[in-house]
Tab-separated table of C-alpha atoms in Angstrom:
chain	number	residue	atom	x	y	z
A	40	GLY	CA	-76.840	-22.001	-5.945
A	41	GLN	CA	-73.106	-22.639	-6.073
A	42	PHE	CA	-70.514	-22.625	-8.817
A	43	TRP	CA	-67.961	-25.388	-8.083
A	44	VAL	CA	-64.772	-24.253	-9.844
A	45	ALA	CA	-62.501	-26.597	-11.756
A	46	PHE	CA	-59.292	-24.624	-11.254
A	47	VAL	CA	-55.980	-25.409	-12.777
A	48	PRO	CA	-53.008	-23.116	-11.924
A	49	SER	CA	-51.474	-21.035	-14.761
A	50	SER	CA	-48.208	-22.868	-14.091
A	51	ALA	CA	-49.680	-25.825	-16.059
A	52	MET	CA	-48.990	-23.921	-19.163
A	53	GLN	CA	-45.296	-24.632	-18.508
A	54	THR	CA	-45.626	-28.015	-16.926
A	55	GLY	CA	-48.372	-29.424	-19.131
A	56	GLY	CA	-51.391	-31.528	-18.315
A	57	ALA	CA	-53.981	-28.622	-17.872
A	58	LEU	CA	-56.641	-30.459	-19.801
A	59	SER	CA	-56.311	-33.698	-17.951
A	60	GLU	CA	-56.265	-31.956	-14.636
A	61	VAL	CA	-59.435	-29.948	-15.350
A	62	LEU	CA	-61.147	-33.109	-16.451
A	63	ALA	CA	-60.205	-34.722	-13.149
A	64	GLN	CA	-61.614	-31.737	-11.261
A	65	ILE	CA	-64.908	-31.862	-13.225
A	66	ASP	CA	-65.115	-35.525	-12.406
A	67	MET	CA	-64.683	-34.692	-8.725
A	68	ILE	CA	-67.534	-32.176	-8.882
A	69	HIS	CA	-69.857	-34.731	-10.444
A	70	ARG	CA	-68.879	-37.246	-7.715
A	71	LEU	CA	-69.457	-34.558	-5.058
A	72	ALA	CA	-72.983	-33.966	-6.322
A	73	GLN	CA	-73.654	-37.709	-6.523
A	74	ARG	CA	-72.402	-38.271	-2.946
A	75	TYR	CA	-74.408	-35.578	-1.162
A	76	PRO	CA	-78.171	-35.707	-1.511
A	77	GLU	CA	-78.555	-31.992	-0.772
A	78	LEU	CA	-76.636	-31.149	-3.966
A	79	GLU	CA	-77.906	-31.485	-7.521
A	80	LEU	CA	-76.032	-30.623	-10.721
A	81	ALA	CA	-77.685	-27.704	-12.656
A	82	LEU	CA	-77.044	-26.909	-16.304
A	83	THR	CA	-79.607	-24.160	-17.021
A	84	ALA	CA	-81.283	-21.242	-15.258
A	85	ALA	CA	-84.482	-23.372	-15.191
A	86	ASP	CA	-82.501	-26.137	-13.426
A	87	ILE	CA	-81.308	-23.699	-10.751
A	88	GLU	CA	-84.830	-22.544	-10.012
A	89	ARG	CA	-86.217	-26.076	-9.959
A	90	VAL	CA	-83.451	-27.427	-7.656
A	91	HIS	CA	-83.953	-24.427	-5.360
A	92	ARG	CA	-87.695	-25.091	-5.175
A	93	GLU	CA	-86.930	-28.686	-4.149
A	94	GLY	CA	-84.816	-27.431	-1.196
A	95	LYS	CA	-81.464	-28.533	-2.576
A	96	ILE	CA	-78.341	-26.583	-3.609
A	97	ALA	CA	-78.055	-26.076	-7.296
A	98	SER	CA	-74.550	-26.983	-8.260
A	99	LEU	CA	-72.959	-25.647	-11.374
A	100	ILE	CA	-69.488	-26.118	-12.877
A	101	GLY	CA	-67.148	-23.238	-13.789
A	102	VAL	CA	-63.732	-23.636	-15.360
A	103	GLU	CA	-61.210	-21.041	-14.155
A	104	GLY	CA	-58.497	-20.456	-16.670
A	105	GLY	CA	-58.765	-20.730	-20.469
A	106	HIS	CA	-55.395	-22.459	-20.582
A	107	SER	CA	-57.346	-25.491	-19.516
A	108	ILE	CA	-58.624	-26.034	-23.085
A	109	GLU	CA	-55.006	-26.154	-24.422
A	110	SER	CA	-56.026	-23.903	-27.382
A	111	SER	CA	-58.600	-26.538	-28.618
A	112	LEU	CA	-62.193	-25.596	-29.451
A	113	ALA	CA	-62.903	-29.358	-29.406
A	114	ALA	CA	-61.792	-29.416	-25.838
A	115	LEU	CA	-63.986	-26.397	-25.052
A	116	ARG	CA	-66.978	-28.176	-26.581
A	117	MET	CA	-66.352	-31.236	-24.456
A	118	LEU	CA	-66.075	-29.289	-21.258
A	119	HIS	CA	-69.521	-27.789	-22.053
A	120	ARG	CA	-70.932	-31.337	-22.611
A	121	LEU	CA	-69.525	-32.267	-19.178
A	122	GLY	CA	-71.474	-29.443	-17.558
A	123	ALA	CA	-69.190	-26.371	-17.570
A	124	ARG	CA	-71.253	-23.281	-17.791
A	125	TYR	CA	-68.667	-20.668	-17.566
A	126	MET	CA	-65.007	-20.366	-18.413
A	127	THR	CA	-62.653	-17.606	-17.178
A	128	LEU	CA	-60.581	-16.725	-20.225
A	129	THR	CA	-57.371	-16.487	-18.223
A	130	HIS	CA	-56.097	-16.958	-14.774
A	131	PHE	CA	-52.996	-15.130	-13.483
A	132	GLY	CA	-50.948	-15.933	-16.631
A	133	THR	CA	-51.419	-14.717	-20.167
A	134	THR	CA	-52.364	-17.532	-22.475
A	135	ASP	CA	-51.487	-17.932	-26.185
A	136	TRP	CA	-54.717	-16.144	-27.086
A	137	ALA	CA	-55.670	-13.807	-24.256
A	138	ASP	CA	-53.895	-11.261	-21.945
A	139	ALA	CA	-54.322	-11.679	-18.158
A	140	ALA	CA	-54.457	-8.661	-15.819
A	141	THR	CA	-51.470	-9.952	-13.815
A	142	ASP	CA	-49.083	-10.884	-16.541
A	143	PHE	CA	-47.112	-9.366	-19.348
A	144	PRO	CA	-49.517	-8.266	-22.136
A	145	ARG	CA	-48.520	-10.085	-25.347
A	146	HIS	CA	-51.579	-9.647	-27.511
A	147	GLY	CA	-53.152	-6.310	-26.744
A	148	GLY	CA	-56.271	-8.207	-25.617
A	149	LEU	CA	-57.652	-11.174	-27.536
A	150	THR	CA	-56.061	-12.800	-30.613
A	151	GLU	CA	-58.206	-13.970	-33.563
A	152	PHE	CA	-58.371	-17.429	-31.943
A	153	GLY	CA	-59.408	-15.766	-28.681
A	154	GLU	CA	-62.254	-14.092	-30.473
A	155	ASP	CA	-63.195	-17.548	-31.833
A	156	VAL	CA	-63.303	-18.911	-28.324
A	157	VAL	CA	-65.761	-16.185	-27.256
A	158	ARG	CA	-67.929	-16.875	-30.300
A	159	GLU	CA	-67.949	-20.579	-29.717
A	160	MET	CA	-68.895	-20.046	-26.055
A	161	ASN	CA	-71.816	-17.946	-27.224
A	162	ARG	CA	-72.847	-20.748	-29.614
A	163	LEU	CA	-72.544	-23.451	-26.915
A	164	GLY	CA	-74.349	-21.578	-24.183
A	165	MET	CA	-71.452	-20.993	-21.838
A	166	PHE	CA	-70.716	-17.732	-19.947
A	167	VAL	CA	-67.609	-15.833	-21.046
A	168	ASP	CA	-66.006	-14.957	-17.665
A	169	LEU	CA	-63.771	-11.933	-17.631
A	170	SER	CA	-62.447	-12.038	-14.093
A	171	HIS	CA	-58.639	-12.124	-14.175
A	172	VAL	CA	-58.234	-10.762	-17.694
A	173	SER	CA	-56.634	-7.441	-18.777
A	174	PRO	CA	-58.892	-4.411	-19.508
A	175	GLU	CA	-57.965	-4.798	-23.261
A	176	THR	CA	-59.182	-8.459	-23.136
A	177	MET	CA	-62.374	-7.334	-21.370
A	178	LYS	CA	-63.068	-4.742	-24.090
A	179	ASP	CA	-62.308	-7.217	-26.902
A	180	ALA	CA	-64.603	-9.848	-25.437
A	181	LEU	CA	-67.434	-7.406	-24.730
A	182	ARG	CA	-67.093	-6.302	-28.400
A	183	VAL	CA	-67.196	-9.787	-29.739
A	184	SER	CA	-69.758	-11.442	-27.459
A	185	ARG	CA	-73.433	-11.448	-28.501
A	186	ALA	CA	-74.439	-12.960	-25.170
A	187	PRO	CA	-74.172	-11.332	-21.725
A	188	VAL	CA	-70.844	-11.960	-20.064
A	189	ILE	CA	-69.976	-12.315	-16.408
A	190	PHE	CA	-67.143	-11.426	-14.115
A	191	SER	CA	-67.462	-14.381	-11.696
A	192	HIS	CA	-65.343	-12.857	-8.950
A	193	SER	CA	-64.198	-9.295	-9.374
A	194	GLY	CA	-64.479	-5.847	-7.707
A	195	ALA	CA	-64.614	-2.259	-8.795
A	196	GLN	CA	-61.284	-0.689	-9.516
A	197	ALA	CA	-62.440	2.724	-8.407
A	198	VAL	CA	-62.992	1.405	-4.910
A	199	SER	CA	-59.836	-0.824	-4.731
A	200	SER	CA	-57.350	-0.178	-7.496
A	201	HIS	CA	-56.006	-3.695	-7.667
A	202	VAL	CA	-55.185	-4.714	-11.316
A	203	ARG	CA	-57.601	-7.616	-10.928
A	204	ASN	CA	-60.533	-5.217	-10.556
A	205	VAL	CA	-62.721	-3.671	-13.259
A	206	PRO	CA	-62.343	-0.058	-14.481
A	207	ASP	CA	-65.419	2.208	-14.761
A	208	ASP	CA	-65.351	2.364	-18.521
A	209	VAL	CA	-65.606	-1.426	-18.699
A	210	LEU	CA	-68.523	-1.375	-16.230
A	211	ARG	CA	-70.307	0.945	-18.538
A	212	LEU	CA	-69.665	-1.436	-21.383
A	213	LEU	CA	-70.891	-4.353	-19.282
A	214	ALA	CA	-74.225	-2.583	-18.820
A	215	GLU	CA	-74.599	-2.328	-22.636
A	216	ASN	CA	-73.767	-5.998	-22.897
A	217	ARG	CA	-76.411	-6.783	-20.206
A	218	GLY	CA	-73.789	-8.781	-18.310
A	219	VAL	CA	-73.174	-9.131	-14.600
A	220	ILE	CA	-70.185	-8.483	-12.333
A	221	MET	CA	-70.171	-10.710	-9.239
A	222	VAL	CA	-68.336	-9.152	-6.321
A	223	ASP	CA	-65.250	-10.717	-4.805
A	224	PHE	CA	-64.772	-10.936	-1.006
A	225	ILE	CA	-61.029	-11.464	-0.906
A	226	ALA	CA	-59.370	-8.760	1.181
A	227	GLY	CA	-56.592	-7.927	-1.234
A	228	TYR	CA	-59.134	-7.087	-4.016
A	229	THR	CA	-61.672	-5.486	-1.622
A	230	ALA	CA	-59.874	-3.266	0.872
A	231	PRO	CA	-60.045	0.484	-0.004
A	232	THR	CA	-56.320	1.021	0.358
A	233	PRO	CA	-53.433	1.879	-1.937
A	234	GLU	CA	-51.619	-0.976	-0.246
A	235	ASN	CA	-53.028	-3.825	-2.285
A	236	TRP	CA	-52.351	-6.972	-0.382
A	237	SER	CA	-52.097	-10.613	-1.380
A	238	PRO	CA	-50.459	-13.072	1.081
A	239	LEU	CA	-47.809	-14.202	-1.381
A	240	LYS	CA	-45.159	-16.760	-0.522
A	241	SER	CA	-41.492	-16.070	-0.790
A	242	SER	CA	-41.346	-17.712	-4.178
A	243	LEU	CA	-42.793	-15.300	-6.763
A	244	SER	CA	-43.120	-15.756	-10.431
A	245	GLU	CA	-42.259	-13.023	-12.926
A	246	ASN	CA	-45.889	-12.455	-13.865
A	247	VAL	CA	-46.828	-11.749	-10.178
A	248	LEU	CA	-43.799	-9.439	-9.905
A	249	PHE	CA	-44.942	-7.532	-12.947
A	250	ALA	CA	-48.526	-7.190	-11.586
A	251	VAL	CA	-47.212	-5.893	-8.248
A	252	ARG	CA	-45.004	-3.341	-9.884
A	253	GLN	CA	-47.812	-2.131	-12.193
A	254	SER	CA	-50.343	-1.824	-9.396
A	255	HIS	CA	-49.372	1.624	-7.956
A	256	GLU	CA	-46.806	4.304	-8.340
A	257	GLU	CA	-46.030	4.161	-4.559
A	258	PRO	CA	-44.863	0.918	-2.926
A	259	SER	CA	-47.742	-1.328	-1.971
A	260	TYR	CA	-47.833	-3.828	0.872
A	261	VAL	CA	-47.033	-6.643	-1.601
A	262	ALA	CA	-44.107	-4.581	-3.091
A	263	ARG	CA	-42.685	-3.848	0.327
A	264	ARG	CA	-42.931	-7.560	1.182
A	265	LEU	CA	-41.390	-8.485	-2.102
A	266	ALA	CA	-38.485	-6.132	-1.545
A	267	TYR	CA	-37.828	-7.600	1.823
A	268	VAL	CA	-37.955	-11.166	0.402
A	269	GLU	CA	-35.434	-10.219	-2.279
A	270	LYS	CA	-33.208	-8.705	0.406
A	271	LEU	CA	-33.417	-11.856	2.490
A	272	HIS	CA	-32.440	-13.976	-0.453
A	273	GLU	CA	-29.434	-11.761	-1.202
A	274	GLU	CA	-28.251	-11.959	2.440
A	275	LEU	CA	-29.168	-15.585	3.447
A	276	ASP	CA	-29.035	-18.947	1.873
A	277	ASP	CA	-30.998	-20.892	4.503
A	278	ASP	CA	-34.648	-21.343	3.556
A	279	LYS	CA	-35.755	-21.915	7.160
A	280	GLN	CA	-34.053	-18.756	8.325
A	281	ILE	CA	-35.595	-16.817	5.434
A	282	ALA	CA	-39.042	-18.153	6.461
A	283	ARG	CA	-38.476	-17.183	10.122
A	284	SER	CA	-37.369	-13.670	9.138
A	285	LEU	CA	-40.360	-13.279	6.866
A	286	GLU	CA	-42.729	-14.377	9.687
A	287	ASP	CA	-41.164	-11.761	11.984
A	288	TRP	CA	-41.612	-9.054	9.311
A	289	ALA	CA	-45.301	-10.046	8.789
A	290	LYS	CA	-45.957	-9.707	12.498
A	291	GLU	CA	-44.489	-6.157	12.470
A	292	ASN	CA	-46.261	-5.304	9.201
A	293	PRO	CA	-49.796	-6.714	9.280
A	294	PRO	CA	-51.668	-6.578	5.973
A	295	PRO	CA	-54.716	-4.424	5.530
A	296	ARG	CA	-58.036	-6.127	6.166
A	297	ALA	CA	-61.370	-5.531	4.428
A	298	THR	CA	-64.820	-5.532	6.027
A	299	VAL	CA	-68.417	-6.353	5.112
A	300	GLY	CA	-68.773	-2.632	4.571
A	301	ASP	CA	-65.999	-2.561	2.055
A	302	VAL	CA	-67.719	-5.349	0.055
A	303	ALA	CA	-70.944	-3.332	0.134
A	304	ASN	CA	-69.031	-0.307	-1.155
A	305	HIS	CA	-68.004	-2.269	-4.259
A	306	ILE	CA	-71.627	-3.275	-4.856
A	307	GLU	CA	-72.807	0.276	-4.421
A	308	HIS	CA	-70.263	1.662	-6.808
A	309	ILE	CA	-71.124	-0.893	-9.473
A	310	ILE	CA	-74.804	-0.012	-9.027
A	311	GLU	CA	-73.934	3.681	-9.518
A	312	VAL	CA	-71.868	3.089	-12.674
A	313	ALA	CA	-73.452	0.059	-14.314
A	314	GLY	CA	-76.940	-0.115	-12.714
A	315	ILE	CA	-78.717	-2.482	-10.378
A	316	ASP	CA	-79.265	-5.065	-13.041
A	317	HIS	CA	-75.505	-5.810	-13.443
A	318	VAL	CA	-74.191	-6.785	-10.045
A	319	GLY	CA	-74.156	-10.083	-8.107
A	320	ILE	CA	-72.303	-12.085	-5.503
A	321	GLY	CA	-69.059	-13.774	-6.557
A	322	SER	CA	-67.455	-14.333	-3.182
A	323	ASP	CA	-64.334	-16.144	-4.381
A	324	LEU	CA	-64.354	-18.125	-1.057
A	325	TYR	CA	-60.850	-19.222	-0.178
A	326	TYR	CA	-58.763	-19.627	3.091
A	327	GLU	CA	-60.364	-17.725	5.893
A	328	ASP	CA	-57.475	-15.342	6.492
A	329	TYR	CA	-57.600	-14.191	2.861
A	330	MET	CA	-61.257	-13.061	3.117
A	331	ALA	CA	-62.842	-9.789	4.229
A	332	VAL	CA	-63.615	-9.971	7.950
A	333	GLY	CA	-67.161	-11.151	8.299
A	334	MET	CA	-67.227	-12.660	4.745
A	335	GLU	CA	-65.251	-15.858	5.351
A	336	ASP	CA	-67.887	-18.389	4.200
A	337	CYS	CA	-71.287	-18.612	2.718
A	338	SER	CA	-73.037	-18.627	6.120
A	339	LYS	CA	-72.007	-14.950	6.378
A	340	TYR	CA	-74.016	-13.786	3.299
A	341	PRO	CA	-76.845	-12.377	5.466
A	342	LEU	CA	-74.464	-9.933	7.076
A	343	LEU	CA	-73.776	-8.395	3.679
A	344	PHE	CA	-77.428	-8.131	2.834
A	345	ALA	CA	-78.202	-6.659	6.264
A	346	GLU	CA	-75.576	-4.001	5.560
A	347	LEU	CA	-77.155	-3.167	2.205
A	348	LEU	CA	-80.706	-3.034	3.684
A	349	LYS	CA	-79.267	-0.750	6.357
A	350	ARG	CA	-78.031	1.534	3.586
A	351	GLY	CA	-81.481	1.817	2.204
A	352	HIS	CA	-81.506	-0.718	-0.712
A	353	SER	CA	-84.811	-2.350	-1.319
A	354	GLU	CA	-85.523	-6.032	-1.013
A	355	THR	CA	-86.585	-6.020	-4.708
A	356	ASP	CA	-83.099	-4.731	-5.647
A	357	LEU	CA	-81.299	-7.147	-3.337
A	358	LYS	CA	-83.122	-10.119	-4.832
A	359	LYS	CA	-81.461	-9.067	-8.122
A	360	VAL	CA	-78.041	-8.909	-6.401
A	361	ALA	CA	-78.577	-12.229	-4.587
A	362	GLY	CA	-79.125	-14.193	-7.837
A	363	GLY	CA	-81.790	-12.628	-9.977
A	364	ASN	CA	-79.349	-10.853	-12.223
A	365	LEU	CA	-77.358	-13.963	-12.893
A	366	LEU	CA	-80.435	-15.921	-13.697
A	367	ARG	CA	-81.636	-13.188	-16.105
A	368	ALA	CA	-78.280	-13.092	-17.834
A	369	MET	CA	-78.045	-16.862	-17.964
A	370	ARG	CA	-81.535	-17.118	-19.592
A	371	GLU	CA	-80.452	-14.566	-22.158
A	372	MET	CA	-77.164	-16.386	-22.766
A	373	GLU	CA	-79.121	-19.636	-23.332
A	374	GLN	CA	-81.538	-18.001	-25.749
A	375	ILE	CA	-78.673	-16.550	-27.871
A	376	ALA	CA	-77.154	-20.040	-27.933
A	377	GLU	CA	-80.419	-21.415	-29.283
A	378	ASP	CA	-80.609	-18.609	-31.842
A	379	LEU	CA	-77.063	-19.191	-33.079
A	380	LYS	CA	-77.589	-22.949	-33.408
């Protein structure tokens, strides 16, 4: 199974057009599934199992970034009708109704409207996705949601302390909620290092600067890169010269890389804190040089399961990690939606 993600950058909150852009992306996902016979759109846990039995790839739609509904419950309902089965409440930027992990907190979590969004997603039968949101937003959503929630692509903060990852107290609340955290493969969120890395460009928004500065007491890789970028802009006014200098700096200061073993460490920590029934595979597949070494694309999944088998995990438990936990949570989410209707 595969979640195809309709993703609109947080910058659309300033430029406008987030809703029309997410509609265009959902249209593209539908056309993708129509074009390739090995794909079939799936709307329910039963659909996923049926499509899998038929030897096809069950294709689901996720919406990444609650700003895409433009603060409209009507828009949320229509995205569900078009097939969206999860929505990440924020992306990198705080919305009018939910704080993001990587932006200035404005609400202390969810606003009253944000709580209404969670309740409406429960009623519709749509996963509340808490990747990218602040810990306060996580806790508010877990308090309000009657259905299991997911983290579609996050890691354990105790293993890699990036602000995007999930603290242990939230993992314990997730277990009470019967939700699932699906582990990210991106090196910057996975590597067990105080030098959290994200291959940022020289143009950095204030919300990213805030996240970088809040990540650690000591300067991280990103913070050192940022300081160098700021220094270059003070000394130079030629963009090409700045880019060349930054390339030279990057060669002398290579970023930390994560491994298959590091991804397995996140899974094992989540099992220890939340339990085997609450962890899955989120991947967050992106450009190859962003990913943990050995986890660059979906063909590499067997390497992760081989690592977990080598560490003594049973095939029964790994079936839960591979998709069983998500299917169980999805069936529960669907039943709660039926009950609420």
